[in-house]
XYZ file of C-alpha atoms in Angstrom:
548
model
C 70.892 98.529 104.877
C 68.266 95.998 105.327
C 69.409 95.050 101.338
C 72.831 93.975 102.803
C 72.211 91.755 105.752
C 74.212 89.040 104.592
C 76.776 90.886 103.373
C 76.691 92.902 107.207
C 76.770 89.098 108.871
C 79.989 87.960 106.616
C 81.911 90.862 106.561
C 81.325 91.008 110.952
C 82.122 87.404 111.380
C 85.301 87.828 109.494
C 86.177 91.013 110.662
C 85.931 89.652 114.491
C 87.850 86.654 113.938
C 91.197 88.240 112.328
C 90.134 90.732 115.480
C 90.380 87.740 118.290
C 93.362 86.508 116.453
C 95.062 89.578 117.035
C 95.061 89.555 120.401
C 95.654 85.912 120.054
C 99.207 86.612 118.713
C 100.578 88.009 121.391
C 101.259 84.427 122.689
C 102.141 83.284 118.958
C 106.188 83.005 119.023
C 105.807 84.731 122.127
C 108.969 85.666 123.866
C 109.729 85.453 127.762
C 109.314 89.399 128.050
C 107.543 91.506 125.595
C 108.469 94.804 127.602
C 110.994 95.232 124.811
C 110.790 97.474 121.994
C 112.294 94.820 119.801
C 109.501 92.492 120.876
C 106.699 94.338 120.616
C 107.875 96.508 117.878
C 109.813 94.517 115.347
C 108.437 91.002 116.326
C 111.688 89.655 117.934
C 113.546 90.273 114.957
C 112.709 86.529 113.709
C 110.466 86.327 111.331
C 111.257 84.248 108.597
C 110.293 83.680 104.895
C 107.215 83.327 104.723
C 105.948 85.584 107.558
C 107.988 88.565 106.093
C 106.299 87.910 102.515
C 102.702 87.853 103.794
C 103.619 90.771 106.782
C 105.579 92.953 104.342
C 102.808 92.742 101.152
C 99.876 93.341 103.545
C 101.912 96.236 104.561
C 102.364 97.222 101.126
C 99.321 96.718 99.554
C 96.644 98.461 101.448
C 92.672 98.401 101.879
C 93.023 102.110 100.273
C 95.121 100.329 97.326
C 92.501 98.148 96.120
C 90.007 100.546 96.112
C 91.822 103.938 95.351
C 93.549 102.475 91.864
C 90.982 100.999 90.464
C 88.785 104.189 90.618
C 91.892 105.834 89.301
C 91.677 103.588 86.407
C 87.948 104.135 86.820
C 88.294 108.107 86.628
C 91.606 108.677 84.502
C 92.281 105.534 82.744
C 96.218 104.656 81.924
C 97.253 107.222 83.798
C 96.087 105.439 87.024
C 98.393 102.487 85.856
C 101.695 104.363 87.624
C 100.824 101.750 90.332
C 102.050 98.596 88.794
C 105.109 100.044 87.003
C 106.817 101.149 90.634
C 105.760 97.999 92.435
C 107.630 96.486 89.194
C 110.923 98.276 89.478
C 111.263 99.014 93.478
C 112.136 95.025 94.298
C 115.254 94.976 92.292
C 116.353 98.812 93.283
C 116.179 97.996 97.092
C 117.105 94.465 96.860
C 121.071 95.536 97.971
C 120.082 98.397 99.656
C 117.921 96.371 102.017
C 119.806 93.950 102.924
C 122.468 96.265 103.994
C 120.106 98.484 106.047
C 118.879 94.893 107.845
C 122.799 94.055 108.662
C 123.996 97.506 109.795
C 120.914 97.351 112.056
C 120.489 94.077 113.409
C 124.545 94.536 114.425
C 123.552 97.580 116.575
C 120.252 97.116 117.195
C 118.666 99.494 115.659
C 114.661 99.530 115.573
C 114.165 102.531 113.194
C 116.231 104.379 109.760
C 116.476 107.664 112.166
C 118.991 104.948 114.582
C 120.693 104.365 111.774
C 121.179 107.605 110.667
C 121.879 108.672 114.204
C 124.872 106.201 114.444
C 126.210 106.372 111.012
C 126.519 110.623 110.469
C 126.860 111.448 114.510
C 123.990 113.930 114.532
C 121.061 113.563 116.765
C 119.658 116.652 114.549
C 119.566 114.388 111.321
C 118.038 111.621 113.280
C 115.254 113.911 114.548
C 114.743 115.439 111.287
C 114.250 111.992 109.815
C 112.097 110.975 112.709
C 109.830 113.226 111.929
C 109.672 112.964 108.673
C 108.698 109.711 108.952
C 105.993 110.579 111.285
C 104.535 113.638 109.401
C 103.962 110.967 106.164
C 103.203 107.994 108.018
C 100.014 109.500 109.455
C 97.793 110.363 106.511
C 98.786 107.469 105.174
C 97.291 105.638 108.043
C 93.992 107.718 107.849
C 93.578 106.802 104.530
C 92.875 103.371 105.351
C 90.025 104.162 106.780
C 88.579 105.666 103.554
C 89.081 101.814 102.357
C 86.499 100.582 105.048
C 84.115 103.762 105.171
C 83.636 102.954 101.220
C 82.485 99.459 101.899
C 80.220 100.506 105.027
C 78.919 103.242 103.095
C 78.325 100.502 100.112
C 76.027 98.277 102.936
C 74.329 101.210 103.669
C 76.107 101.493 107.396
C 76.071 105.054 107.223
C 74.185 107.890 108.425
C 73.737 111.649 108.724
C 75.209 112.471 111.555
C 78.967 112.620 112.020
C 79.266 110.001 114.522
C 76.715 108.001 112.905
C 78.726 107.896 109.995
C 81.598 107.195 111.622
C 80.773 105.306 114.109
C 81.679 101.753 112.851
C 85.291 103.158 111.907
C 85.709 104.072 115.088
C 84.729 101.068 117.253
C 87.065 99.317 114.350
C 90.010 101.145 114.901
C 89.262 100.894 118.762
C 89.722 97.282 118.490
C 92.569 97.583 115.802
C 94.268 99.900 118.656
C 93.485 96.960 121.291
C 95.080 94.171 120.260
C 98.179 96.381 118.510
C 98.433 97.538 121.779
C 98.738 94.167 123.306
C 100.036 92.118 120.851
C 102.399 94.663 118.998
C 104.011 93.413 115.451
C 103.037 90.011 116.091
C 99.360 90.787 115.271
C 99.449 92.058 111.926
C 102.352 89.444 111.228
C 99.640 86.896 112.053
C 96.450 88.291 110.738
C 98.529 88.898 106.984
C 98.087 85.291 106.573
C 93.912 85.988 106.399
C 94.282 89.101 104.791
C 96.180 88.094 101.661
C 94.705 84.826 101.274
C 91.073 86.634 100.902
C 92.514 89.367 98.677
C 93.865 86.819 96.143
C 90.997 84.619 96.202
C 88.832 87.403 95.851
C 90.407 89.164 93.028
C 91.206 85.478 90.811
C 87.457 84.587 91.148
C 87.020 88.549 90.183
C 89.249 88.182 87.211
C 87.651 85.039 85.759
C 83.798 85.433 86.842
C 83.814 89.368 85.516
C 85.534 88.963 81.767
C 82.823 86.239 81.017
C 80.291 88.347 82.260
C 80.530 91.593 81.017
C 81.349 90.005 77.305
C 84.926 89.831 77.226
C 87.921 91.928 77.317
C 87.113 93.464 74.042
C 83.973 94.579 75.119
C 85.838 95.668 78.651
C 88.118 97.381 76.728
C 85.923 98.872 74.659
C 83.928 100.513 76.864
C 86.538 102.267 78.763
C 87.792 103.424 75.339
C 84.358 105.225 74.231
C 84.048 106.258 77.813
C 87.244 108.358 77.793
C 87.030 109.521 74.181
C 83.974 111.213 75.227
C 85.499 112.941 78.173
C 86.574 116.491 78.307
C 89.583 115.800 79.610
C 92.404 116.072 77.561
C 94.687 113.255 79.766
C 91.720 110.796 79.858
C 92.369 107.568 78.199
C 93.355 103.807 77.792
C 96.834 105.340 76.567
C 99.477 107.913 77.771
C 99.347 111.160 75.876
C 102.782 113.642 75.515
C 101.123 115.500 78.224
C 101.309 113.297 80.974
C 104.163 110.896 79.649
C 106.791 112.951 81.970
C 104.367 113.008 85.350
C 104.074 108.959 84.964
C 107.499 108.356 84.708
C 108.492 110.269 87.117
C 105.478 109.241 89.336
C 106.178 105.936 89.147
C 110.080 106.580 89.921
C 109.793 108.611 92.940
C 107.144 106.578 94.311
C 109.263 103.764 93.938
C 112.113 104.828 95.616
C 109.893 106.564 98.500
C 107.519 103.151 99.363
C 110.776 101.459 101.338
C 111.730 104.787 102.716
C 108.315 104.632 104.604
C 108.707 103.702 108.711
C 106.205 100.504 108.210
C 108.585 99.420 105.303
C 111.357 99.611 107.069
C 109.882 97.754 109.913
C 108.639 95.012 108.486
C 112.080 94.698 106.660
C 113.824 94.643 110.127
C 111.714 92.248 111.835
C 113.268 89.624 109.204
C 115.242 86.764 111.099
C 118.395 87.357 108.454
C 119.487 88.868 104.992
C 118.466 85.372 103.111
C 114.843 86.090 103.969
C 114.913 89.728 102.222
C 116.517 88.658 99.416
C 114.612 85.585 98.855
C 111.186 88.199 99.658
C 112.182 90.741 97.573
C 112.487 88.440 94.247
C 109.218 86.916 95.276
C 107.096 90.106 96.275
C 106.286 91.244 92.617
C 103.881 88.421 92.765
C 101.517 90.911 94.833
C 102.386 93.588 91.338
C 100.670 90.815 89.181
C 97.663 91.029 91.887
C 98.042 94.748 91.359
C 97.750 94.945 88.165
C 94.459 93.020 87.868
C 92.793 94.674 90.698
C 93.549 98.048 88.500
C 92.146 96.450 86.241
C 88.247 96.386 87.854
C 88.125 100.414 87.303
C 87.740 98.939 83.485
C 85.529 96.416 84.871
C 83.126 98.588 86.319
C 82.790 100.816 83.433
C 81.461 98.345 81.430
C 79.135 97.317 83.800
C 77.900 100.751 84.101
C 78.863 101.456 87.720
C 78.101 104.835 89.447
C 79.891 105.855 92.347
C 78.006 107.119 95.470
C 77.425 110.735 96.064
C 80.336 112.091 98.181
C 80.329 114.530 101.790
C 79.603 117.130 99.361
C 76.833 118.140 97.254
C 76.796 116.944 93.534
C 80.260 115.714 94.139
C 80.825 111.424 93.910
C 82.789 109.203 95.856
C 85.152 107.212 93.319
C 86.091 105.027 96.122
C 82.971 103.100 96.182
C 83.427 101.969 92.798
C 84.772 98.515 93.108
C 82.969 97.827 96.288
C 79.519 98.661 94.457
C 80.791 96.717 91.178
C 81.259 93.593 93.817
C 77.514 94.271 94.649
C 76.354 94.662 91.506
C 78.035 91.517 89.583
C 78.298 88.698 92.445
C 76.046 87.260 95.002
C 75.621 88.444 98.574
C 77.740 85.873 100.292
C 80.908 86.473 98.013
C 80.453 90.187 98.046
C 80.594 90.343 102.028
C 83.956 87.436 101.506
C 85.312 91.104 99.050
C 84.212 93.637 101.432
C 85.875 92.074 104.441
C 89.158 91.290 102.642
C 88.679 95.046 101.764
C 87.641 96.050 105.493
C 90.817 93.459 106.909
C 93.155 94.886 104.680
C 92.903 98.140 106.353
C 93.882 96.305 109.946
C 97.392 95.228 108.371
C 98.917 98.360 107.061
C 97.349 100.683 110.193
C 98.438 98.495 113.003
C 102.566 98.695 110.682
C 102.264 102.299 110.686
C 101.086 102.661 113.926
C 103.741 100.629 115.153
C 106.483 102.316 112.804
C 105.485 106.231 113.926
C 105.180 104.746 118.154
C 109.011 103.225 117.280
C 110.704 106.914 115.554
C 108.922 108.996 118.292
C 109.894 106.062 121.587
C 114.021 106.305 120.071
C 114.374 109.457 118.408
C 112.544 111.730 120.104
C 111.640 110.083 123.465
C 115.140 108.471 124.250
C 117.193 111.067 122.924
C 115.808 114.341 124.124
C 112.995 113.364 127.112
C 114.737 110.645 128.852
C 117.655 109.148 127.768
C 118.369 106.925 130.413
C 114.924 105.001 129.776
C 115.060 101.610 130.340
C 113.812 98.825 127.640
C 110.609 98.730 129.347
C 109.519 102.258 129.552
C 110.803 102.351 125.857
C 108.303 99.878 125.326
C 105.424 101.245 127.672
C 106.064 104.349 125.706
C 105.616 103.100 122.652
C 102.508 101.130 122.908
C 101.161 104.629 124.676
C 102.048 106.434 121.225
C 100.473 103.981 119.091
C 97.018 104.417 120.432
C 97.774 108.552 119.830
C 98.870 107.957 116.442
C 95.393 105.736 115.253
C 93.687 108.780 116.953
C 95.023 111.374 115.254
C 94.017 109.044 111.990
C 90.935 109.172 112.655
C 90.332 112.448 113.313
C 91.714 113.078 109.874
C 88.701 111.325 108.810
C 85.759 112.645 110.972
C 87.168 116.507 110.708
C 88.660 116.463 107.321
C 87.243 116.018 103.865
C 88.305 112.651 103.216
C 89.231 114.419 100.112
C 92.033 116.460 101.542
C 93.305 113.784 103.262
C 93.986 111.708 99.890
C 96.005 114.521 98.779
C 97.735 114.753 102.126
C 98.998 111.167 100.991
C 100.647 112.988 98.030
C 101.867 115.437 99.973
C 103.231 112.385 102.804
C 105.464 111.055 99.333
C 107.090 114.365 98.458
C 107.896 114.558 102.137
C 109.585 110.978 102.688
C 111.639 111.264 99.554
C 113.470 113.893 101.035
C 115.035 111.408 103.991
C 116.506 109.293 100.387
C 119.918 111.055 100.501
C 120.834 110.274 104.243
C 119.287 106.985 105.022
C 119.575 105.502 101.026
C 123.103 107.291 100.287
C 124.018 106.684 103.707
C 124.040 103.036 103.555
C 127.035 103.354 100.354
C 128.813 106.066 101.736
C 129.566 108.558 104.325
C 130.669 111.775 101.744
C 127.564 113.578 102.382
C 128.024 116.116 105.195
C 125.513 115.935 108.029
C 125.503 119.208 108.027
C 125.005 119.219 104.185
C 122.172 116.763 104.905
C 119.904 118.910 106.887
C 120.663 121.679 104.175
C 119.467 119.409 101.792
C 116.591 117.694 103.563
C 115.845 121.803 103.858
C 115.660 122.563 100.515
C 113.815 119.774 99.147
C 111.015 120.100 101.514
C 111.106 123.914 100.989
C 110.951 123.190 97.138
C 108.223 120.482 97.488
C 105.859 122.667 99.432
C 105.939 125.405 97.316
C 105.697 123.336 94.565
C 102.407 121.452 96.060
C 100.729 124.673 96.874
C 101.141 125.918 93.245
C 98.579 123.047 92.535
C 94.982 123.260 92.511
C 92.584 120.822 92.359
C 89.295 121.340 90.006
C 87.466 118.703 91.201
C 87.504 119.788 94.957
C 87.688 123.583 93.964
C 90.901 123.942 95.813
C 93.144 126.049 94.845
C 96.584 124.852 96.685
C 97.930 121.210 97.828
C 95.174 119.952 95.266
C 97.653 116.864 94.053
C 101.526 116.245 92.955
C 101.365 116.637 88.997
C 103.472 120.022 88.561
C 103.311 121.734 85.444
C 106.322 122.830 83.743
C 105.090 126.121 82.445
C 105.402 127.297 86.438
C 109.360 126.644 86.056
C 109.072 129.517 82.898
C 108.990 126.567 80.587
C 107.061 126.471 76.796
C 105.067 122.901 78.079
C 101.755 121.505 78.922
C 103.321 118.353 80.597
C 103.573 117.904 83.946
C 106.014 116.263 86.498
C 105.865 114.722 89.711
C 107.228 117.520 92.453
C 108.665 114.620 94.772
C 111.111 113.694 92.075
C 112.259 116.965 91.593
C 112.486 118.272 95.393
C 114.493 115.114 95.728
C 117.052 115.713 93.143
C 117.022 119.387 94.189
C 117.422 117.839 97.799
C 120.975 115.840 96.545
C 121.979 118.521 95.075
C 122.052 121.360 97.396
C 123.630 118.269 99.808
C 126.459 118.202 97.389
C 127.493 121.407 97.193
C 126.945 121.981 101.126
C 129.210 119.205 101.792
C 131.986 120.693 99.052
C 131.742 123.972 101.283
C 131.647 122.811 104.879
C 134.623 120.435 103.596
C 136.821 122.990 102.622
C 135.514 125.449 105.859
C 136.890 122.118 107.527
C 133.800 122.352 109.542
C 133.784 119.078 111.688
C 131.783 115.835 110.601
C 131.445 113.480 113.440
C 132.524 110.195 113.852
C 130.783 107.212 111.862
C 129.936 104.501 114.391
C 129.826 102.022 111.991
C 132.319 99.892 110.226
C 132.247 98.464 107.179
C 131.502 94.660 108.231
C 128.363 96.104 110.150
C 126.817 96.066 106.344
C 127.816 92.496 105.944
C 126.447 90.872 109.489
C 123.769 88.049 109.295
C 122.146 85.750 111.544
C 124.770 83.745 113.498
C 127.544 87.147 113.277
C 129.006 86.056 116.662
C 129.290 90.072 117.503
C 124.710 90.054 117.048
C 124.804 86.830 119.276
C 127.186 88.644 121.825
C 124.362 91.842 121.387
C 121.580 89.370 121.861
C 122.713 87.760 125.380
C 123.285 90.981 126.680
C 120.138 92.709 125.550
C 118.688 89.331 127.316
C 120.480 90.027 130.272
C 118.950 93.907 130.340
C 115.450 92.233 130.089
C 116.354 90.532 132.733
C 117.409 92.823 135.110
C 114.549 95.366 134.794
């Protein structure tokens, strides 16, 4: 540790000034009563431009993103490239759906995609099972953000051999994170984006110019990940694709596209936009954080030219590919830019962990909370209750990380995309039309999830000696089929998901089983900012505020 001093000092200073500006934001754009969950929860629903762009790519482009692709890339080679492809193609495919999701829910104020569902198919039971849906994936995926600042500490050598030595720092981090979240509510990672993003780009431009001219070249880059993966005994290794796993990027990179907006934090970031001209105008300019993507993948080629080796992992003789680009930082730069890259690393985990925290506290306060526990609850308790669930949900994270193999809990992340795919038909299909059933909905949210998990425990995974959940690649001879290829089981519990929905919906139909009434209209999916029927929402919302 002694080795990393400066790299400790920067990384602390930074760390604990994004920290005081956290709590700091709960007086940014402050409103005259936060005891609201659309204050403290969605921000006021007034963020504009270029808030929502910073706030919604910090939210999608994690501290476990710029180190868990790279050592993909690192590990795999092209096959780790999936990344770039769906960041690529989700702007345009969610670019109307958005915008309709923001109207229909700024009209009836709806804080979470279980409200809307709620509203729109007149089943609390949909809403719940969507609520929970989003819950069940939203919390690995906030462990793993810790896994993004453990490889850094463990890179300084802040480690050690107990388990709350070693975890220790992620803790106290995390018990700050939960402080000023807890305080300062959406506002705080809104505000503490701005620092986030600015270091990641800076970091990874210098990265991309400094590391080409000193490791020879792209050629040379190139080259050496070539020879590297020529030499490996696995057959899917390489710079290229191979028939093999052609199918299981395609279909990787499809279903993870359509599942990153179906998240809770997505979603929430999307509806703390001030109107629909901010998400359209953000979701044509977000693919500028795909071009960042696609050269921070590109350090796992880096940092196998410059002859990187990854620490040794929990286990014995096993490595930790995480550490990879936070050891190539060491390696190839000097100590005061290395602890700038380590803390744009460490603050990037703050962003997305306070969202999701924020995203799981809003589906349990409304759709579990409000419409089963209490359901007279006033806008404060709603609130109170919220900010009370947020701290739970950051513990739960990290006990992920101090009682699970950090391992496990990547490929609980897997697992948390299969499982938010299958919400697609009622929230996604919802917002076009009402044919589906509810009934046929559950049936079909059912099925896929049934599907996916036997799918997922099918899979083992050789490098953790696992024999079930191991990862999300499928093969194809499992299904009876004459293949080595493999595909990605959300895409297909999905699609198994819509179809079973289908034919539910043709049989409760012609049972004439009884579907509900749609609270919406169609003009709810046209409202924007200045919709006289919001403003008439707004001053009485105001007046409720008021009043308690």
């Amino acid at each position: 540790m002694s080795d990393h001093i400066t790299e400790i000092v920067i990384f602390t200073i930074l760390f604990l000034v994004v920290s005081g500006m956290g709590f700091v934001a709960s007086r940014w754009r402050a409103p005259q009563d936060m005891a609201h969950l659309d204050e403290w929860g969605l921000g006021g629903r007034s963020f504009g431009g270029w808030i929502t762009w910073f706030l919604v790519g910090g939210d999608l482009y994690t501290a476990y993103t710029f180190v868990a692709v790279p050592a993909l890339m690192f590990g795999a080679g092209a096959a780790g490239f999936f990344a770039v492809p769906y960041t690529v193609i989700i702007y345009p495919l969610f670019f109307l759906i958005l915008i309709r999701l923001w109207s229909v829910s700024h009209r009836h104020g709806f804080v979470t995609p279980a409200d809307f569902v709620r509203t729109r198919f007149d089943s609390p039971t949909l809403a719940l099972v969507v609520a929970i849906t989003g819950i069940m994936a939203t919390m690995p995926y906030i462990a793993l953000q810790l896994i993004g600042i453990e490889a850094v500490l463990k890179t300084m050598g802040v480690t050690g051999e107990s388990t709350l030595a070693r975890h220790l720092p992620i803790i106290i981090a995390f018990a700050i994170l939960a402080a000023y979240t807890y305080q300062s509510g959406l506002r705080a990672p809104a505000l503490i984006a701005f620092v986030k993003d600015t270091l990641i780009y800076i970091v990874i431009l210098v990265a991309v110019l400094w590391l080409p001219y000193k490791l020879g070249g792209w050629n040379a880059i190139f080259d050496a990940a070539d020879a590297k993966f020529q030499a490996s005994p696995a057959p899917n290794d390489g710079i290229l694709l191979n028939a093999n796993n052609q199918m299981q990027y395609i279909t990787l990179a499809l279903g993870s596209a359509l599942a990153l907006f179906l998240y809770p934090h997505s979603i929430t970031g999307v509806l703390a936009s001030r109107n629909r001209g901010v998400i359209k105008r953000n979701m044509s300019a977000l693919p500028a954080y795909s071009l960042l993507l696609g050269l921070i993948a590109l350090l796992g080629y880096m940092a196998i030219a410059a002859g990187v080796k990854p620490l040794p992992g929990a286990k014995p003789g096993s490595v930790d590919s995480n550490t990879v680009v936070p050891i190539l930082f060491d390696q190839q730069f000097p100590a005061w830019f290395t602890g700038v890259a380590f803390a744009a690393i460490g603050i990037g985990a703050l962003v997305p962990a306070a969202i999701m925290s924020i995203a799981a506290a809003n589906l349990f306060t409304r759709n579990i909370y409000k419409e089963y526990l209490r359901k007279d609850a006033t806008h404060a308790q709603e609130a109170n209750v919220a900010k009370i669930t947020s701290l739970v949900v950051k513990i739960g994270a990290v006990a992920c990380i101090v009682f699970l193999d950090p391992q496990f809990s990547i490929d609980l992340q897997l697992i948390g995309g299969v499982i938010i795919l299958q919400t697609a038909p009622a929230v996604v299909l919802g917002l076009y039309t009402r044919w589906l059933h509810r009934g046929a909905l559950v049936a079909g949210w059912v099925a896929g999830m049934a599907l996916g998990a036997w799918m997922l425990w099918q899979i083992p995974n050789a490098a953790t000696g696992r024999k079930h959940f191991g990862g999300s690649a499928f093969p194809l001879s499992e299904f009876g089929l004459d293949s080595t290829r493999t595909i990605y089981v959300g895409f297909v519990a999905v699609l198994a998901n819509a179809l079973v929905a289908v034919l539910v919906t043709l049989a409760l139909r012609a049972a004439k089983v009884a579907e509900g009434v749609d609270g919406t209209v169609p003009d709810d999916y046209l409202a924007d900012e200045g919709d006289p029927r919001i403003e008439r929402e707004r001053a009485g919302t105001v007046d409720n505020i008021s009043s308690t």
